[in-house]
Amino acid sequence: MNKKLLSIVLICVSNLLFAQSEYQIVVPMGGNAYTNIENDKTITRNGIANWNNSNIIYKVYVRLKQPGELKVAFDKITKVEGNSQLSMGINNKFQTVEVAEGKDTPKEIGSWQIKDTGYVAITLKGLKKTGGKFPDIGGLILSGSAITAQTSYVKNNEGNFFHWGRRGPSVHLNYQLPAQIEAEWFYNELTVPKGEDVIGSYFMANGFGEGYFGIQVNSATERRVLFSVWSPFTTDNPKDIPDSHKILMLKKGKEVHTGEFGNEGSGGQSYLKYNWKAGNTYKFLLRVTPSPNVKDSTTTYTAYFFAPELNEWQLVASFKRPKTQTHLKRPHSFLENFIPAYGDRSRKVLFNNQWVCDTKGNWISLNTARFTVDNTGNVNYRKDYAGGLDGDSFYLMNGGFFNHFTPAKTMFSRKATNKKPQIDFSKLP
């Protein structure tokens, strides 16, 4: 074999090996796609299904660890009716692809050059169809030099991750409370900046070892102040809780709804429908009092809410938790999105002036917090999470596929405000 022929053979073998070693991933639509249509039902666990509206625009998000070529193909095209013309694009550069009944699915839709790391939105549109609907699509096959083992996306539905992944990562601030302090009261101030009050957001101000207390955006027309205490009985179904482990409601404020909750643990829940406003600062006060009778082994949790529009403290509710003898433990705040369809929108909240008051009436400022993220972030399915300092406040931010992220377990310390809460406990409702 002459040298020229040998060189050609080596080049061919090299190209073949490179092609075989090219990294490839399958991105499921069920955990990574979003639409522009409110209350759309076409994104299912199996992918896009029953797509008959040409006004729907899908976006699929992946986070790239390196720039380079990005090649896109369809995975699991089914239920093809007639001929469909689809358009797929990245950074406003679109490719058209035809999917026809009785014919093989095109092996590749197109190729794009990605110039930077971070999140990429892959847009899918339906241009026209001759059948009753566009085809069902299970996912996208991505390959090329931009795709690596470190590409972030929701990989599968194990542990119901299509639900959690589309919701986006929840983020937390864990306030550092000295172990020797027997804290009875927990005070916090919360501000949602204007434009950050996205539907599905829970801005939780006063979290504790057994529950949470904050404000929500439940819909375009409804907002709530929410206070919940978990039962010591572990279940997602409140009907399974024995009487000896049930949360007892002692009292509640005017127009406050109370009941049981489930799905993420179970217990007692209370909420006040209140049209709180972005840009305003709201105050939260929680009291945690163990029974003086150790044999009783119960702890009472009472929540108060201060709205600047009303200029007074309001009682939300007071719950008694059995099998519990404790003062305040694990004071924290968190930010979550509880509606998966809104996981493609970012939200932000500010927390400031955190204090606890011990059993002797001494106020102690909480100036240091550890930032953490839930399992969706910890397994790198989503990386759009952040927290830290914004001026004199702590902040949390998630969703919307922004590129910067804060490493989990980072510690932050804000400036001491010395603005001790001026509260006469004896005058609280």
GROMACS .gro file of C-alpha atoms in nm:
model
  429
    1MET     CA    1   0.000   0.000   0.000
    2ASN     CA    2   0.154   0.333  -0.105
    3LYS     CA    3   0.177   0.627   0.135
    4LYS     CA    4  -0.099   0.828  -0.038
    5LEU     CA    5  -0.347   0.541  -0.015
    6LEU     CA    6  -0.246   0.475   0.347
    7SER     CA    7  -0.309   0.841   0.434
    8ILE     CA    8  -0.656   0.829   0.277
    9VAL     CA    9  -0.740   0.514   0.474
   10LEU     CA   10  -0.618   0.667   0.800
   11ILE     CA   11  -0.822   0.983   0.740
   12CYS     CA   12  -1.134   0.779   0.668
   13VAL     CA   13  -1.083   0.567   0.980
   14SER     CA   14  -1.022   0.880   1.186
   15ASN     CA   15  -1.339   1.045   1.056
   16LEU     CA   16  -1.538   0.728   1.122
   17LEU     CA   17  -1.410   0.704   1.479
   18PHE     CA   18  -1.487   1.073   1.538
   19ALA     CA   19  -1.840   1.029   1.406
   20GLN     CA   20  -1.892   0.727   1.630
   21SER     CA   21  -1.758   0.910   1.936
   22GLU     CA   22  -1.967   1.226   1.886
   23TYR     CA   23  -2.168   1.287   2.201
   24GLN     CA   24  -2.545   1.268   2.162
   25ILE     CA   25  -2.835   1.330   2.399
   26VAL     CA   26  -3.211   1.291   2.384
   27VAL     CA   27  -3.401   1.583   2.537
   28PRO     CA   28  -3.757   1.479   2.636
   29MET     CA   29  -4.025   1.732   2.548
   30GLY     CA   30  -4.219   1.628   2.860
   31GLY     CA   31  -3.962   1.781   3.093
   32ASN     CA   32  -3.803   2.058   2.888
   33ALA     CA   33  -4.065   2.221   2.663
   34TYR     CA   34  -4.289   2.524   2.718
   35THR     CA   35  -4.553   2.699   2.508
   36ASN     CA   36  -4.674   3.054   2.456
   37ILE     CA   37  -5.040   2.959   2.511
   38GLU     CA   38  -5.205   2.991   2.854
   39ASN     CA   39  -5.350   2.667   2.992
   40ASP     CA   40  -5.211   2.467   2.701
   41LYS     CA   41  -5.244   2.089   2.745
   42THR     CA   42  -5.027   1.963   2.459
   43ILE     CA   43  -4.713   1.898   2.667
   44THR     CA   44  -4.755   1.554   2.824
   45ARG     CA   45  -4.527   1.304   2.994
   46ASN     CA   46  -4.478   1.140   2.654
   47GLY     CA   47  -4.396   1.467   2.481
   48ILE     CA   48  -4.598   1.695   2.253
   49ALA     CA   49  -4.939   1.542   2.179
   50ASN     CA   50  -5.268   1.652   2.020
   51TRP     CA   51  -5.102   1.956   1.861
   52ASN     CA   52  -5.358   2.107   1.625
   53ASN     CA   53  -5.311   2.480   1.688
   54SER     CA   54  -5.062   2.646   1.451
   55ASN     CA   55  -5.042   2.946   1.686
   56ILE     CA   56  -4.860   2.742   1.947
   57ILE     CA   57  -4.487   2.810   1.968
   58TYR     CA   58  -4.278   2.561   2.165
   59LYS     CA   59  -3.944   2.638   2.324
   60VAL     CA   60  -3.706   2.371   2.450
   61TYR     CA   61  -3.418   2.476   2.675
   62VAL     CA   62  -3.076   2.319   2.728
   63ARG     CA   63  -2.771   2.464   2.898
   64LEU     CA   64  -2.444   2.422   2.708
   65LYS     CA   65  -2.109   2.387   2.878
   66GLN     CA   66  -1.917   2.480   2.563
   67PRO     CA   67  -1.985   2.658   2.230
   68GLY     CA   68  -1.970   2.478   1.898
   69GLU     CA   69  -2.192   2.308   1.644
   70LEU     CA   70  -2.540   2.202   1.758
   71LYS     CA   71  -2.724   1.949   1.542
   72VAL     CA   72  -3.094   1.881   1.601
   73ALA     CA   73  -3.314   1.587   1.503
   74PHE     CA   74  -3.653   1.457   1.616
   75ASP     CA   75  -3.691   1.165   1.857
   76LYS     CA   76  -4.006   0.949   1.854
   77ILE     CA   77  -4.227   1.106   1.590
   78THR     CA   78  -4.566   0.931   1.609
   79LYS     CA   79  -4.930   0.972   1.502
   80VAL     CA   80  -4.842   1.145   1.177
   81GLU     CA   81  -5.153   1.259   0.988
   82GLY     CA   82  -5.104   1.375   0.631
   83ASN     CA   83  -4.818   1.615   0.565
   84SER     CA   84  -4.687   1.868   0.817
   85GLN     CA   85  -4.441   2.148   0.760
   86LEU     CA   86  -4.254   2.245   1.075
   87SER     CA   87  -4.001   2.517   1.147
   88MET     CA   88  -3.722   2.496   1.402
   89GLY     CA   89  -3.486   2.776   1.499
   90ILE     CA   90  -3.212   2.891   1.733
   91ASN     CA   91  -3.124   3.259   1.771
   92ASN     CA   92  -3.378   3.353   1.500
   93LYS     CA   93  -3.219   3.126   1.239
   94PHE     CA   94  -3.488   2.882   1.126
   95GLN     CA   95  -3.485   2.559   0.927
   96THR     CA   96  -3.796   2.405   0.768
   97VAL     CA   97  -3.865   2.032   0.787
   98GLU     CA   98  -4.137   1.817   0.629
   99VAL     CA   99  -4.296   1.525   0.815
  100ALA     CA  100  -4.520   1.306   0.599
  101GLU     CA  101  -4.746   1.014   0.678
  102GLY     CA  102  -4.598   0.686   0.562
  103LYS     CA  103  -4.248   0.829   0.514
  104ASP     CA  104  -3.938   0.811   0.732
  105THR     CA  105  -3.873   1.098   0.971
  106PRO     CA  106  -3.586   1.320   0.852
  107LYS     CA  107  -3.268   1.217   1.033
  108GLU     CA  108  -3.155   1.575   1.087
  109ILE     CA  109  -3.349   1.901   1.099
  110GLY     CA  110  -3.052   2.134   1.086
  111SER     CA  111  -2.726   2.252   1.234
  112TRP     CA  112  -2.647   2.575   1.418
  113GLN     CA  113  -2.325   2.736   1.535
  114ILE     CA  114  -2.349   2.834   1.902
  115LYS     CA  115  -2.102   3.106   1.995
  116ASP     CA  116  -2.133   3.105   2.374
  117THR     CA  117  -2.199   2.882   2.673
  118GLY     CA  118  -2.521   2.894   2.875
  119TYR     CA  119  -2.885   2.836   2.796
  120VAL     CA  120  -3.007   2.791   2.439
  121ALA     CA  121  -3.374   2.808   2.340
  122ILE     CA  122  -3.475   2.578   2.055
  123THR     CA  123  -3.797   2.710   1.899
  124LEU     CA  124  -4.049   2.486   1.722
  125LYS     CA  125  -4.344   2.608   1.512
  126GLY     CA  126  -4.609   2.440   1.301
  127LEU     CA  127  -4.636   2.615   0.964
  128LYS     CA  128  -4.903   2.411   0.789
  129LYS     CA  129  -5.063   2.066   0.784
  130THR     CA  130  -5.294   1.864   0.562
  131GLY     CA  131  -5.415   1.636   0.841
  132GLY     CA  132  -5.616   1.712   1.153
  133LYS     CA  133  -5.308   1.782   1.364
  134PHE     CA  134  -4.932   1.806   1.367
  135PRO     CA  135  -4.737   1.492   1.465
  136ASP     CA  136  -4.672   1.389   1.823
  137ILE     CA  137  -4.308   1.451   1.918
  138GLY     CA  138  -4.135   1.269   2.203
  139GLY     CA  139  -3.816   1.471   2.215
  140LEU     CA  140  -3.515   1.613   2.037
  141ILE     CA  141  -3.187   1.441   1.957
  142LEU     CA  142  -2.899   1.685   2.005
  143SER     CA  143  -2.542   1.626   1.892
  144GLY     CA  144  -2.241   1.816   1.764
  145SER     CA  145  -1.937   1.966   1.932
  146ALA     CA  146  -2.153   2.187   2.159
  147ILE     CA  147  -2.306   1.882   2.328
  148THR     CA  148  -2.114   1.725   2.617
  149ALA     CA  149  -2.184   1.513   2.922
  150GLN     CA  150  -2.217   1.841   3.116
  151THR     CA  151  -2.512   1.968   2.908
  152SER     CA  152  -2.793   2.050   3.154
  153TYR     CA  153  -3.154   1.947   3.090
  154VAL     CA  154  -3.423   1.729   3.251
  155LYS     CA  155  -3.306   1.385   3.146
  156ASN     CA  156  -3.602   1.164   3.243
  157ASN     CA  157  -3.917   1.137   3.452
  158GLU     CA  158  -3.773   0.925   3.732
  159GLY     CA  159  -3.901   1.067   4.060
  160ASN     CA  160  -4.161   1.270   3.867
  161PHE     CA  161  -3.885   1.500   3.742
  162PHE     CA  162  -4.081   1.619   3.440
  163HIS     CA  163  -4.304   1.794   3.694
  164TRP     CA  164  -4.025   1.922   3.919
  165GLY     CA  165  -3.797   2.006   3.629
  166ARG     CA  166  -4.054   2.216   3.446
  167ARG     CA  167  -4.137   2.396   3.771
  168GLY     CA  168  -3.771   2.488   3.800
  169PRO     CA  169  -3.535   2.484   4.097
  170SER     CA  170  -3.647   2.602   4.439
  171VAL     CA  171  -3.392   2.813   4.626
  172HIS     CA  172  -3.345   2.880   4.997
  173LEU     CA  173  -3.174   3.108   5.247
  174ASN     CA  174  -3.088   2.927   5.569
  175TYR     CA  175  -3.038   3.186   5.844
  176GLN     CA  176  -2.762   3.103   6.089
  177LEU     CA  177  -2.916   3.086   6.438
  178PRO     CA  178  -2.673   3.031   6.728
  179ALA     CA  179  -2.747   2.690   6.883
  180GLN     CA  180  -2.770   2.819   7.241
  181ILE     CA  181  -3.054   3.062   7.167
  182GLU     CA  182  -3.407   2.953   7.261
  183ALA     CA  183  -3.587   3.160   7.000
  184GLU     CA  184  -3.959   3.217   7.053
  185TRP     CA  185  -4.024   3.477   6.780
  186PHE     CA  186  -3.902   3.502   6.419
  187TYR     CA  187  -3.937   3.833   6.230
  188ASN     CA  188  -3.866   3.897   5.861
  189GLU     CA  189  -3.936   4.160   5.594
  190LEU     CA  190  -4.011   4.067   5.233
  191THR     CA  191  -4.026   4.273   4.913
  192VAL     CA  192  -4.114   4.140   4.569
  193PRO     CA  193  -3.970   4.388   4.315
  194LYS     CA  194  -4.214   4.521   4.057
  195GLY     CA  195  -4.245   4.287   3.762
  196GLU     CA  196  -4.123   3.984   3.958
  197ASP     CA  197  -4.466   3.876   4.087
  198VAL     CA  198  -4.505   3.593   3.837
  199ILE     CA  199  -4.807   3.362   3.858
  200GLY     CA  200  -4.719   3.041   4.043
  201SER     CA  201  -4.464   3.204   4.273
  202TYR     CA  202  -4.442   3.131   4.645
  203PHE     CA  203  -4.231   3.392   4.823
  204MET     CA  204  -4.179   3.223   5.159
  205ALA     CA  205  -4.052   3.454   5.434
  206ASN     CA  206  -4.065   3.264   5.764
  207GLY     CA  207  -3.976   2.899   5.727
  208PHE     CA  208  -3.915   2.680   6.030
  209GLY     CA  209  -3.846   2.314   6.101
  210GLU     CA  210  -4.213   2.220   6.088
  211GLY     CA  211  -4.369   2.452   5.830
  212TYR     CA  212  -4.366   2.779   5.637
  213PHE     CA  213  -4.526   3.124   5.609
  214GLY     CA  214  -4.524   3.361   5.309
  215ILE     CA  215  -4.716   3.504   5.013
  216GLN     CA  216  -4.824   3.357   4.679
  217VAL     CA  217  -4.943   3.455   4.333
  218ASN     CA  218  -5.215   3.198   4.272
  219SER     CA  219  -5.360   3.338   3.949
  220ALA     CA  220  -5.398   3.661   3.755
  221THR     CA  221  -5.677   3.762   3.995
  222GLU     CA  222  -5.586   3.598   4.327
  223ARG     CA  223  -5.303   3.634   4.579
  224ARG     CA  224  -5.267   3.474   4.920
  225VAL     CA  225  -5.090   3.490   5.253
  226LEU     CA  226  -5.016   3.123   5.332
  227PHE     CA  227  -4.922   2.962   5.666
  228SER     CA  228  -4.884   2.585   5.701
  229VAL     CA  229  -4.764   2.342   5.968
  230TRP     CA  230  -4.675   1.982   5.880
  231SER     CA  231  -4.808   1.688   6.074
  232PRO     CA  232  -4.545   1.471   6.250
  233PHE     CA  233  -4.706   1.176   6.067
  234THR     CA  234  -4.531   1.124   5.733
  235THR     CA  235  -4.778   1.100   5.445
  236ASP     CA  236  -4.889   1.286   5.134
  237ASN     CA  237  -5.254   1.208   5.208
  238PRO     CA  238  -5.405   1.405   5.500
  239LYS     CA  239  -5.680   1.143   5.537
  240ASP     CA  240  -5.417   0.891   5.651
  241ILE     CA  241  -5.315   1.097   5.955
  242PRO     CA  242  -5.434   0.940   6.285
  243ASP     CA  243  -5.610   1.171   6.532
  244SER     CA  244  -5.312   1.159   6.767
  245HIS     CA  245  -5.092   1.318   6.498
  246LYS     CA  246  -5.329   1.575   6.352
  247ILE     CA  247  -5.260   1.948   6.355
  248LEU     CA  248  -5.514   2.132   6.572
  249MET     CA  249  -5.626   2.481   6.472
  250LEU     CA  250  -5.652   2.698   6.787
  251LYS     CA  251  -5.756   3.030   6.634
  252LYS     CA  252  -5.754   3.217   6.306
  253GLY     CA  253  -5.784   3.571   6.176
  254LYS     CA  254  -6.077   3.734   6.005
  255GLU     CA  255  -6.148   3.595   5.655
  256VAL     CA  256  -5.873   3.333   5.696
  257HIS     CA  257  -5.947   2.991   5.544
  258THR     CA  258  -5.816   2.683   5.726
  259GLY     CA  259  -5.801   2.317   5.636
  260GLU     CA  260  -5.568   2.031   5.550
  261PHE     CA  261  -5.309   2.001   5.276
  262GLY     CA  262  -5.128   1.715   5.106
  263ASN     CA  263  -4.890   1.615   4.822
  264GLU     CA  264  -4.569   1.751   4.980
  265GLY     CA  265  -4.622   1.614   5.330
  266SER     CA  266  -4.951   1.678   5.508
  267GLY     CA  267  -5.076   1.898   5.789
  268GLY     CA  268  -5.273   2.208   5.876
  269GLN     CA  269  -5.299   2.495   5.633
  270SER     CA  270  -5.436   2.848   5.652
  271TYR     CA  271  -5.454   3.123   5.395
  272LEU     CA  272  -5.584   3.475   5.361
  273LYS     CA  273  -5.681   3.602   5.019
  274TYR     CA  274  -5.504   3.937   5.006
  275ASN     CA  275  -5.408   4.148   4.705
  276TRP     CA  276  -5.054   4.229   4.814
  277LYS     CA  277  -4.854   4.452   4.580
  278ALA     CA  278  -4.514   4.414   4.418
  279GLY     CA  279  -4.278   4.689   4.532
  280ASN     CA  280  -4.425   4.710   4.883
  281THR     CA  281  -4.254   4.563   5.189
  282TYR     CA  282  -4.447   4.316   5.406
  283LYS     CA  283  -4.359   4.200   5.756
  284PHE     CA  284  -4.392   3.848   5.893
  285LEU     CA  285  -4.389   3.739   6.257
  286LEU     CA  286  -4.395   3.379   6.380
  287ARG     CA  287  -4.423   3.260   6.740
  288VAL     CA  288  -4.310   2.911   6.841
  289THR     CA  289  -4.405   2.805   7.196
  290PRO     CA  290  -4.354   2.453   7.333
  291SER     CA  291  -4.600   2.340   7.598
  292PRO     CA  292  -4.468   2.403   7.951
  293ASN     CA  293  -4.590   2.053   8.034
  294VAL     CA  294  -4.326   1.820   7.889
  295LYS     CA  295  -4.567   1.525   7.912
  296ASP     CA  296  -4.808   1.715   7.687
  297SER     CA  297  -4.540   1.718   7.413
  298THR     CA  298  -4.703   1.980   7.188
  299THR     CA  299  -4.584   2.304   7.031
  300THR     CA  300  -4.797   2.598   6.921
  301TYR     CA  301  -4.716   2.797   6.607
  302THR     CA  302  -4.880   3.138   6.557
  303ALA     CA  303  -4.837   3.358   6.249
  304TYR     CA  304  -4.893   3.735   6.214
  305PHE     CA  305  -4.884   3.941   5.894
  306PHE     CA  306  -4.825   4.316   5.862
  307ALA     CA  307  -4.938   4.488   5.542
  308PRO     CA  308  -4.834   4.854   5.495
  309GLU     CA  309  -5.168   4.920   5.327
  310LEU     CA  310  -5.347   4.835   5.655
  311ASN     CA  311  -5.071   4.948   5.894
  312GLU     CA  312  -5.147   4.686   6.159
  313TRP     CA  313  -5.058   4.331   6.255
  314GLN     CA  314  -5.314   4.070   6.151
  315LEU     CA  315  -5.350   3.724   6.296
  316VAL     CA  316  -5.330   3.457   6.028
  317ALA     CA  317  -5.369   3.144   6.241
  318SER     CA  318  -5.244   2.948   6.539
  319PHE     CA  319  -5.184   2.572   6.516
  320LYS     CA  320  -5.092   2.314   6.780
  321ARG     CA  321  -4.861   2.035   6.663
  322PRO     CA  322  -4.854   1.707   6.860
  323LYS     CA  323  -4.549   1.494   6.933
  324THR     CA  324  -4.334   1.809   6.926
  325GLN     CA  325  -4.150   1.997   7.199
  326THR     CA  326  -3.935   2.270   7.048
  327HIS     CA  327  -3.853   2.636   7.011
  328LEU     CA  328  -3.778   2.788   6.670
  329LYS     CA  329  -3.555   2.561   6.461
  330ARG     CA  330  -3.407   2.609   6.112
  331PRO     CA  331  -3.526   2.964   6.034
  332HIS     CA  332  -3.518   3.003   5.656
  333SER     CA  333  -3.677   3.163   5.351
  334PHE     CA  334  -3.736   3.015   5.009
  335LEU     CA  335  -3.860   3.092   4.660
  336GLU     CA  336  -4.044   2.839   4.447
  337ASN     CA  337  -4.266   2.813   4.142
  338PHE     CA  338  -4.558   2.576   4.199
  339ILE     CA  339  -4.704   2.582   3.844
  340PRO     CA  340  -4.486   2.390   3.590
  341ALA     CA  341  -4.610   2.593   3.291
  342TYR     CA  342  -4.451   2.905   3.444
  343GLY     CA  343  -4.107   2.752   3.493
  344ASP     CA  344  -3.975   2.941   3.189
  345ARG     CA  345  -4.022   3.278   3.364
  346SER     CA  346  -3.785   3.426   3.618
  347ARG     CA  347  -3.887   3.567   3.956
  348LYS     CA  348  -3.699   3.744   4.233
  349VAL     CA  349  -3.759   3.837   4.596
  350LEU     CA  350  -3.575   4.044   4.859
  351PHE     CA  351  -3.552   3.960   5.231
  352ASN     CA  352  -3.429   4.207   5.489
  353ASN     CA  353  -3.400   4.278   5.862
  354GLN     CA  354  -3.427   3.925   6.001
  355TRP     CA  355  -3.452   3.896   6.380
  356VAL     CA  356  -3.537   3.640   6.644
  357CYS     CA  357  -3.649   3.714   6.999
  358ASP     CA  358  -3.559   3.465   7.271
  359THR     CA  359  -3.770   3.350   7.564
  360LYS     CA  360  -3.629   3.631   7.781
  361GLY     CA  361  -3.727   3.910   7.541
  362ASN     CA  362  -3.384   3.966   7.384
  363TRP     CA  363  -3.377   4.046   7.011
  364ILE     CA  364  -3.093   3.889   6.806
  365SER     CA  365  -3.025   3.992   6.446
  366LEU     CA  366  -2.977   3.720   6.184
  367ASN     CA  367  -2.722   3.864   5.940
  368THR     CA  368  -2.579   3.548   5.783
  369ALA     CA  369  -2.748   3.296   5.555
  370ARG     CA  370  -2.643   2.988   5.361
  371PHE     CA  371  -2.778   2.960   5.007
  372THR     CA  372  -2.908   2.620   4.896
  373VAL     CA  373  -3.104   2.475   4.606
  374ASP     CA  374  -3.336   2.175   4.578
  375ASN     CA  375  -3.268   1.845   4.405
  376THR     CA  376  -3.363   1.983   4.062
  377GLY     CA  377  -3.059   2.207   4.087
  378ASN     CA  378  -2.837   1.964   4.274
  379VAL     CA  379  -2.863   1.702   3.997
  380ASN     CA  380  -2.792   1.974   3.736
  381TYR     CA  381  -3.123   1.935   3.554
  382ARG     CA  382  -3.174   2.311   3.594
  383LYS     CA  383  -2.908   2.576   3.657
  384ASP     CA  384  -3.121   2.892   3.658
  385TYR     CA  385  -3.097   2.963   4.028
  386ALA     CA  386  -2.929   3.240   4.226
  387GLY     CA  387  -2.917   3.404   4.564
  388GLY     CA  388  -2.702   3.631   4.776
  389LEU     CA  389  -2.688   4.002   4.846
  390ASP     CA  390  -2.871   4.287   4.675
  391GLY     CA  391  -2.773   4.606   4.854
  392ASP     CA  392  -2.855   4.560   5.221
  393SER     CA  393  -3.094   4.272   5.150
  394PHE     CA  394  -3.064   3.904   5.081
  395TYR     CA  395  -3.222   3.794   4.753
  396LEU     CA  396  -3.340   3.477   4.583
  397MET     CA  397  -3.403   3.427   4.211
  398ASN     CA  398  -3.508   3.131   3.997
  399GLY     CA  399  -3.664   3.025   3.667
  400GLY     CA  400  -3.653   3.178   3.322
  401PHE     CA  401  -3.328   3.007   3.214
  402PHE     CA  402  -3.089   3.289   3.302
  403ASN     CA  403  -2.722   3.199   3.269
  404HIS     CA  404  -2.557   3.299   3.595
  405PHE     CA  405  -2.600   3.073   3.895
  406THR     CA  406  -2.493   3.076   4.259
  407PRO     CA  407  -2.306   2.769   4.387
  408ALA     CA  408  -2.506   2.584   4.650
  409LYS     CA  409  -2.395   2.619   5.015
  410THR     CA  410  -2.244   2.965   4.955
  411MET     CA  411  -2.255   3.178   5.272
  412PHE     CA  412  -2.364   3.544   5.262
  413SER     CA  413  -2.362   3.814   5.530
  414ARG     CA  414  -2.558   4.137   5.499
  415LYS     CA  415  -2.494   4.463   5.681
  416ALA     CA  416  -2.647   4.483   6.027
  417THR     CA  417  -2.942   4.723   6.020
  418ASN     CA  418  -2.991   4.771   6.396
  419LYS     CA  419  -3.360   4.824   6.309
  420LYS     CA  420  -3.491   4.615   6.594
  421PRO     CA  421  -3.862   4.535   6.550
  422GLN     CA  422  -4.085   4.761   6.757
  423ILE     CA  423  -4.360   4.519   6.851
  424ASP     CA  424  -4.570   4.510   7.168
  425PHE     CA  425  -4.642   4.139   7.188
  426SER     CA  426  -4.922   4.196   7.439
  427LYS     CA  427  -5.121   4.393   7.180
  428LEU     CA  428  -5.105   4.135   6.902
  429PRO     CA  429  -5.447   3.995   6.804
   0.00000   0.00000   0.00000
